[in-house]
Every structure is written in C-alpha cells, then in structure tokens.
Short mmCIF file of C-alpha atoms in Angstrom, two decimals:
data_model
loop_
_atom_site.label_atom_id
_atom_site.label_comp_id
_atom_site.label_asym_id
_atom_site.label_seq_id
_atom_site.Cartn_x
_atom_site.Cartn_y
_atom_site.Cartn_z
CA MET A 62 -3.90 7.49 54.34
CA GLY A 63 -4.90 4.23 52.77
CA LYS A 64 -7.72 5.69 50.95
CA LEU A 65 -5.47 8.64 49.75
CA THR A 66 -2.76 6.17 48.40
CA LEU A 67 -5.60 4.31 46.81
CA LYS A 68 -7.01 7.57 45.18
CA ASN A 69 -3.54 8.32 43.96
CA LEU A 70 -3.02 4.99 42.54
CA ILE A 71 -6.25 5.04 40.66
CA ALA A 72 -5.36 8.54 39.47
CA PHE A 73 -1.91 7.52 38.21
CA LEU A 74 -3.62 4.45 36.19
CA ILE A 75 -6.21 6.64 34.87
CA CYS A 76 -3.13 8.91 33.68
CA CYS A 77 -1.11 6.18 32.35
CA LEU A 78 -4.31 5.17 30.41
CA ILE A 79 -4.72 8.48 28.85
CA THR A 80 -1.18 8.92 27.92
CA GLN A 81 -0.92 5.21 26.27
CA SER A 82 -4.13 6.57 24.47
CA GLU A 83 -2.75 9.74 22.93
CA ALA A 84 0.48 7.70 22.14
CA GLN A 85 -1.17 5.39 19.78
CA GLU A 86 -3.16 8.18 18.24
CA SER A 87 -0.32 10.68 18.16
CA TRP A 88 1.31 9.46 15.01
CA ILE A 89 -1.87 9.79 13.01
CA ASP A 90 -1.27 13.15 10.92
CA LYS A 91 -4.65 15.15 11.79
CA SER A 92 -3.80 18.29 9.75
CA ILE A 93 -5.23 16.88 6.46
CA HIS A 94 -8.43 16.32 8.31
CA LYS A 95 -9.67 19.48 8.96
CA GLY A 96 -12.64 20.20 7.16
CA LEU A 97 -13.31 16.80 6.65
CA ILE A 98 -16.67 15.07 7.58
CA GLU A 99 -16.42 12.00 9.63
CA LEU A 100 -18.39 9.10 8.95
CA ASN A 101 -20.34 6.77 11.49
CA THR A 102 -19.28 3.37 10.90
CA ASP A 103 -18.89 0.34 12.83
CA TYR A 104 -15.23 0.02 12.25
CA ALA A 105 -12.27 0.72 14.92
CA PHE A 106 -10.42 3.34 12.58
CA LYS A 107 -11.76 6.69 11.86
CA THR A 108 -13.10 7.46 8.29
CA LEU A 109 -13.49 11.00 6.78
CA VAL A 110 -14.81 12.20 3.52
CA SER A 111 -14.51 15.38 1.96
CA ASN A 112 -18.50 15.91 1.31
CA ASP A 113 -21.58 14.39 2.12
CA SER A 114 -22.49 12.96 -1.09
CA ILE A 115 -21.01 9.68 -0.43
CA LYS A 116 -20.91 7.18 -3.19
CA THR A 117 -19.75 3.38 -2.98
CA THR A 118 -17.34 3.66 0.03
CA LYS A 119 -19.22 0.69 1.98
CA GLU A 120 -17.12 -2.13 0.18
CA THR A 121 -13.87 -0.62 0.32
CA LEU A 122 -14.39 -0.14 4.35
CA LYS A 123 -15.18 -3.78 4.56
CA ASN A 124 -12.10 -4.66 2.80
CA LEU A 125 -10.04 -2.73 4.72
CA ASN A 126 -11.50 -3.72 7.71
CA ASN A 127 -10.88 -7.29 7.11
CA ALA A 128 -7.39 -6.39 5.78
CA ARG A 129 -6.76 -4.63 9.40
CA LEU A 130 -7.66 -7.74 11.08
CA TYR A 131 -5.66 -10.03 9.13
CA PHE A 132 -2.59 -7.55 9.09
CA ASN A 133 -2.74 -7.12 12.96
CA ASN A 134 -2.81 -10.74 13.45
CA ILE A 135 0.07 -11.37 11.13
CA PHE A 136 2.22 -8.54 12.75
CA GLU A 137 1.15 -8.78 16.25
CA THR A 138 0.03 -5.44 16.81
CA GLN A 139 -3.39 -3.40 17.04
CA LEU A 140 -2.82 -0.30 14.29
CA ASP A 141 -4.38 2.82 14.63
CA PHE A 142 -5.06 4.75 11.52
CA ALA A 143 -7.58 6.74 9.48
CA VAL A 144 -9.17 6.41 6.37
CA LEU A 145 -10.00 9.82 4.01
CA PHE A 146 -11.91 9.51 1.03
CA ILE A 147 -11.23 12.68 -1.08
CA ASP A 148 -13.20 14.10 -4.32
CA ASN A 149 -10.82 14.89 -7.24
CA LYS A 150 -11.31 18.81 -6.56
CA ALA A 151 -10.34 18.78 -2.88
CA TRP A 152 -7.32 16.55 -3.52
CA ASN A 153 -4.48 19.04 -3.25
CA LYS A 154 -5.86 20.01 0.06
CA HIS A 155 -5.87 16.44 1.82
CA ALA A 156 -3.95 14.36 0.16
CA TYR A 157 0.09 14.47 0.11
CA PHE A 158 0.63 14.26 -3.51
CA PRO A 159 -0.95 14.28 -6.72
CA PRO A 160 -2.39 12.99 -9.16
CA PRO A 161 -6.00 13.24 -7.73
CA GLY A 162 -7.45 9.70 -6.67
CA LEU A 163 -4.35 7.96 -6.58
CA PRO A 164 -4.34 5.58 -3.30
CA GLN A 165 -1.66 6.39 -0.96
CA ALA A 166 -0.63 6.25 2.77
CA GLY A 167 1.28 8.12 5.16
CA LYS A 168 1.55 9.41 8.86
CA GLY A 169 -1.25 6.91 9.90
CA ASN A 170 -3.73 8.01 6.87
CA VAL A 171 -4.99 5.70 3.98
CA ILE A 172 -6.18 8.28 1.23
CA LEU A 173 -8.57 7.27 -1.33
CA GLY A 174 -10.49 8.97 -4.26
CA LEU A 175 -14.17 9.46 -3.77
CA ASP A 176 -14.36 10.16 -7.24
CA LYS A 177 -12.83 8.37 -10.34
CA SER A 178 -8.91 8.48 -9.92
CA VAL A 179 -7.50 9.98 -12.95
CA VAL A 180 -4.72 7.19 -13.36
CA SER A 181 -7.66 4.96 -13.98
CA THR A 182 -9.28 7.61 -16.37
CA GLU A 183 -6.05 7.88 -18.33
CA ALA A 184 -5.28 3.90 -18.48
CA GLU A 185 -8.95 3.57 -19.55
CA ILE A 186 -8.50 5.91 -22.25
CA ILE A 187 -5.44 4.16 -23.61
CA ILE A 188 -7.24 0.64 -23.41
CA SER A 189 -10.44 1.85 -25.49
CA GLN A 190 -7.95 2.90 -28.14
CA LEU A 191 -6.53 -0.67 -28.14
CA PRO A 192 -7.97 -3.25 -30.87
CA GLU A 193 -10.65 -5.24 -29.22
CA HIS A 194 -8.63 -8.50 -28.54
CA TYR A 195 -6.37 -6.70 -26.52
CA SER A 196 -8.95 -5.82 -23.53
CA ALA A 197 -10.83 -9.15 -24.33
CA SER A 198 -9.43 -10.07 -20.65
CA LEU A 199 -10.48 -7.21 -18.74
CA LYS A 200 -14.19 -6.82 -19.94
CA PRO A 201 -15.30 -9.87 -17.83
CA VAL A 202 -13.73 -8.77 -14.46
CA TYR A 203 -13.83 -4.85 -14.86
CA GLY A 204 -16.88 -4.61 -16.63
CA GLU A 205 -17.98 -3.77 -20.35
CA ASP A 206 -16.65 -0.15 -20.13
CA VAL A 207 -13.59 -1.23 -18.01
CA ASN A 208 -13.92 0.61 -14.75
CA LEU A 209 -10.03 0.08 -13.37
CA ASP A 210 -11.01 2.04 -9.86
CA LEU A 211 -11.98 -1.65 -9.11
CA PHE A 212 -8.30 -1.95 -9.13
CA TYR A 213 -6.86 1.18 -8.34
CA ARG A 214 -9.31 1.59 -5.31
CA GLU A 215 -10.56 -1.31 -4.11
CA VAL A 216 -7.61 -3.67 -4.23
CA LEU A 217 -4.70 -0.85 -3.91
CA SER A 218 -6.50 0.47 -0.75
CA ILE A 219 -5.27 -2.96 1.02
CA HIS A 220 -2.05 -2.08 -0.50
CA GLU A 221 -1.62 1.05 0.80
CA LEU A 222 -3.06 0.05 4.19
CA ALA A 223 -0.17 -2.65 4.62
CA HIS A 224 2.17 0.38 4.21
CA LEU A 225 1.11 1.58 7.37
CA TYR A 226 2.66 -1.60 9.17
CA HIS A 227 6.04 -0.52 8.78
CA PHE A 228 5.70 3.27 8.38
CA LYS A 229 4.75 3.32 11.94
CA GLU A 230 8.39 2.51 12.95
CA GLY A 231 10.28 3.79 10.08
CA THR A 232 9.46 5.41 6.68
CA LYS A 233 13.35 5.66 5.21
CA PRO A 234 13.92 2.14 4.20
CA GLN A 235 17.13 0.85 2.34
CA ARG A 236 15.17 0.94 -0.76
CA ASN A 237 11.77 2.11 -2.05
CA TRP A 238 11.13 -0.98 -4.14
CA LEU A 239 11.36 -3.32 -0.99
CA GLN A 240 8.55 -1.29 0.84
CA GLU A 241 6.83 -1.35 -2.42
CA LEU A 242 7.36 -5.11 -2.50
CA PHE A 243 6.12 -5.48 1.06
CA ALA A 244 2.67 -3.83 0.34
CA THR A 245 2.05 -5.66 -2.66
CA MET A 246 3.08 -9.08 -1.17
CA SER A 247 0.76 -8.48 2.37
CA MET A 248 -1.97 -7.23 -0.29
CA TYR A 249 -1.52 -10.56 -2.33
CA ALA A 250 -1.28 -12.74 0.71
CA PHE A 251 -4.55 -11.19 2.24
CA VAL A 252 -6.74 -11.30 -0.85
CA LYS A 253 -5.57 -15.24 -1.35
CA GLU A 254 -5.96 -16.05 1.87
CA LYS A 255 -8.93 -14.19 3.50
CA SER A 256 -10.73 -12.16 0.53
CA LYS A 257 -11.05 -14.67 -2.65
CA THR A 258 -13.75 -12.60 -3.97
CA LEU A 259 -10.88 -9.78 -4.73
CA TYR A 260 -8.55 -11.86 -6.24
CA GLN A 261 -9.70 -11.56 -9.92
CA LEU A 262 -9.90 -7.60 -9.43
CA MET A 263 -6.17 -7.78 -8.17
CA ASP A 264 -4.87 -10.19 -10.49
CA THR A 265 -6.23 -9.49 -14.20
CA TYR A 266 -5.15 -5.85 -14.57
CA PRO A 267 -1.52 -6.58 -13.71
CA GLU A 268 -1.20 -9.41 -15.89
CA PHE A 269 -2.49 -7.48 -18.52
CA VAL A 270 -0.19 -4.74 -18.30
CA ILE A 271 3.08 -7.21 -17.79
CA GLN A 272 1.70 -9.18 -21.12
CA SER A 273 1.57 -5.94 -22.93
CA GLY A 274 5.43 -5.38 -22.65
CA ASP A 275 7.80 -2.87 -21.66
CA ARG A 276 6.57 -0.48 -24.30
CA MET A 277 5.39 2.25 -21.81
CA ALA A 278 8.42 2.16 -19.59
CA GLU A 279 11.29 4.48 -20.53
CA TYR A 280 13.02 3.60 -17.04
CA ARG A 281 13.36 -0.03 -16.31
CA THR A 282 16.41 -0.22 -13.56
CA LEU A 283 15.84 -0.59 -9.73
CA LYS A 284 18.25 2.54 -9.63
CA ASP A 285 16.14 4.25 -11.91
CA PHE A 286 13.08 3.68 -9.35
CA GLU A 287 14.87 4.72 -6.63
CA ASP A 288 16.32 8.05 -8.40
CA LYS A 289 12.83 9.06 -9.73
CA TYR A 290 10.31 7.21 -7.14
CA VAL A 291 6.84 8.15 -7.58
CA GLN A 292 6.80 11.75 -8.66
CA GLN A 293 9.63 11.91 -11.33
CA LEU A 294 8.15 8.88 -13.24
CA THR A 295 5.31 9.25 -15.47
CA PRO A 296 2.44 7.06 -14.31
CA GLN A 297 2.49 4.61 -16.62
CA ASN A 298 6.24 3.93 -15.94
CA TYR A 299 5.37 3.80 -12.33
CA GLU A 300 2.88 1.17 -12.99
CA TRP A 301 4.81 -0.58 -15.13
CA PHE A 302 7.36 -1.17 -11.85
CA GLN A 303 4.67 -1.66 -9.74
CA MET A 304 3.37 -4.59 -11.77
CA LYS A 305 6.92 -5.98 -12.11
CA PHE A 306 7.07 -6.02 -7.98
CA TYR A 307 3.24 -7.73 -8.30
CA GLN A 308 4.97 -10.42 -10.35
CA ASN A 309 7.80 -11.17 -7.96
CA ALA A 310 5.08 -10.47 -4.88
CA LYS A 311 2.93 -13.32 -6.06
CA ALA A 312 5.68 -15.82 -6.83
CA ILE A 313 6.95 -15.60 -3.37
CA ILE A 314 3.72 -15.89 -1.59
CA ASP A 315 2.73 -18.74 -3.91
CA SER A 316 5.69 -20.46 -2.74
CA ASP A 317 4.25 -20.94 0.67
CA LYS A 318 7.31 -19.05 2.67
CA SER A 319 4.72 -18.04 5.37
CA ASP A 320 6.73 -15.95 7.68
CA VAL A 321 8.53 -14.02 4.91
CA LEU A 322 5.99 -11.16 5.16
CA ILE A 323 6.98 -10.98 9.16
CA ARG A 324 10.61 -11.06 8.06
CA LEU A 325 10.40 -8.25 5.36
CA GLN A 326 8.71 -6.18 7.99
CA LYS A 327 11.37 -6.52 10.56
CA PHE A 328 14.05 -5.93 7.97
CA LEU A 329 12.57 -2.41 6.62
CA ILE A 330 12.22 -1.54 10.53
CA ASN A 331 15.12 -2.61 11.78
CA THR A 332 17.65 -1.04 8.52
CA ASP A 333 15.58 1.93 8.29
CA LEU A 334 17.68 5.17 7.23
CA SER A 335 16.88 6.90 10.64
CA SER A 336 18.91 4.31 12.65
CA THR A 337 21.08 2.63 9.88
CA GLU A 338 23.55 3.66 7.43
CA PRO A 339 22.81 3.28 3.31
CA PHE A 340 24.08 -0.58 2.22
CA SER A 341 25.16 -0.60 -1.02
CA ASP A 342 23.78 -3.14 -3.54
CA GLN A 343 26.29 -5.79 -2.48
CA GLU A 344 25.64 -5.52 1.47
CA LEU A 345 22.07 -5.38 0.68
CA LEU A 346 21.95 -8.53 -1.27
CA ILE A 347 23.75 -10.07 1.44
CA ARG A 348 21.51 -8.99 4.25
CA LEU A 349 18.41 -9.67 2.56
CA GLN A 350 19.81 -13.54 2.00
CA LYS A 351 20.38 -13.41 5.52
CA ASP A 352 17.42 -11.58 7.15
CA VAL A 353 14.59 -12.22 4.93
CA GLY A 354 15.29 -15.05 2.35
CA LYS A 355 16.78 -15.90 -1.01
CA GLU A 356 13.34 -15.17 -3.05
CA VAL A 357 13.62 -11.37 -2.14
CA ALA A 358 17.49 -11.14 -2.41
CA ASP A 359 17.04 -12.76 -5.88
CA ILE A 360 14.84 -9.78 -7.11
CA LEU A 361 18.22 -7.89 -6.35
CA ALA A 362 20.27 -10.42 -7.84
CA THR A 363 18.44 -11.01 -11.20
CA TRP A 364 16.83 -7.81 -12.00
CA LYS A 365 16.50 -8.38 -15.87
CA TYR A 366 17.14 -4.37 -16.59
CA LYS A 367 20.42 -3.28 -16.15
#
C-alpha cells in the first residue's frame, strides 16, 4: 500500500510539472511558427528563422539574452518567449502586421527582420537627400552609408522584448502611449546599465529625429496617437511619436527613479482594460501620480501638442 501511494505521489508530481511547463509555454502563439526553421543556440528562448541562409543574428540574440536576464531580475519572473527572424518576402505569413522588417512583439513572440527593414530603407533614402551637414552626426555611429538597421533591429528588438513583460498579463492598456513608454524606458534602462556599447546606436538616431523638428508629423496629440495607433499613422509620424516618448523615457530613467519600471509595469497590468473600466484623462492623471509617479503623470499633464 505504501509503495502504491508513493507511485501515485510521484505520478501526481510529474503531472503537475508537465502541466506547469505547458502552462508556461501556452501563451506563446505557435501558429505563426509553422514552416520556420529552429536554430540551435545556447539561449533559453526558442529562435526560428524563415530561411536557412542566416545572416547577422548572433549579436542580436546575445543582446536579447542579456536583456532577458536583466528584465527577469527587475520584474522577478522567468519569461518564456520565442524570437523569429523573418525575411521580407515571408513577412506577411509570419508577422502580425506590416511593414516588412518592422520589429514587433505579441503573444509571446518577438518578430524581427532577417533582411533590411522597409522602414529603415525609407528613412535612409530621406536622409541621403538631405544636405551633408544634417547627417554628419549619424555616419560615425551607423556607418558611412548610414545603416539604420543598427537602430531598427539591434536596439528596437530590446524594446519589443520589454513589451512581453506586461503583455503576458494584459494587452489592453489604458493608453497605448503608456505601454510604448514602458518598453522604451525598459530598453533605455537596460542599455544604460548593462550594454553601454549599444548606447550610441540607441541614442543618436532619436536625437537626430527630435532635432529635425515636427515637419514629418501631421498628427501630434496623445489622442491622435490613441486613435490612429500604429497602422493609421505614416511610418514617419509613428516614428515621431516614438522619439518623443524616447525623450521622456530618457529623462525619467536618468533621474534615477529606480523603481519606476516596476511601478509602471504593475500599473499597466492592474489597470488593463480586460479587468478595469477606461479612465478619463483626469482619472488617469490622478492614478499615474499616485501609483507610478509624477514624472510619468507629467507627460500627460504637460504634453506640448493639444
């Protein structure tokens, strides 16, 4: 009887472990993995590619793994996710939305371009048409030909990974700009603290866009950003918003508010629209001041464009 009980106990524990493992992996959307090739790596996350002519994924994967270790420690979790490298011609089959090569994250997946992204190509064309002195700050960082994939993939892959640290618990934030701010603050904090070699790649292009002014932005209010989020904004206009959020994220992290990332992550999760009612701007302002901090609340209160 004792042996039977022990066997039953062992079987029960094995069942629990299997169930727990399946539950951890169940949030990853594997439907978009079909037809991809899995790479053998030393990292805990699965890596898949759309063709076997692998290009420069090594540095990106190393950066993502270092960021994973940093975020796991900050947010006290062991996040499971997959990284997908997709070439442009296969993009619509495996990514959640265009344009090809635009880094994105969702349902446990970080999706990156295997080819040069369409967004960086378009930005490079615009830059090449500017007078030489305008691009002078870019060439020492991104090369003589200004390869902006060094920003759009190597840096923004970390931004996309950060999204998953609240997507796991909720994907309907009170405001989309708050979730973008969270991902950018997380990216900036990681690069500043743990990956200083990436700092110039991260900081130079946003500063260039910010210094270029508002010419590329038809829409500029936070309400515009909510109403037209991602797909209804031109790439240039969406980028303009993201650089404004970067400017704020940089100021907040540089002010050494050490626990602001944790507080903002918890706020995004605890006020997710799947479990709470939408806040008015005034209600949101009060809650941000109380639950996250004045620095984040001030973005809403003092946004220049009304």
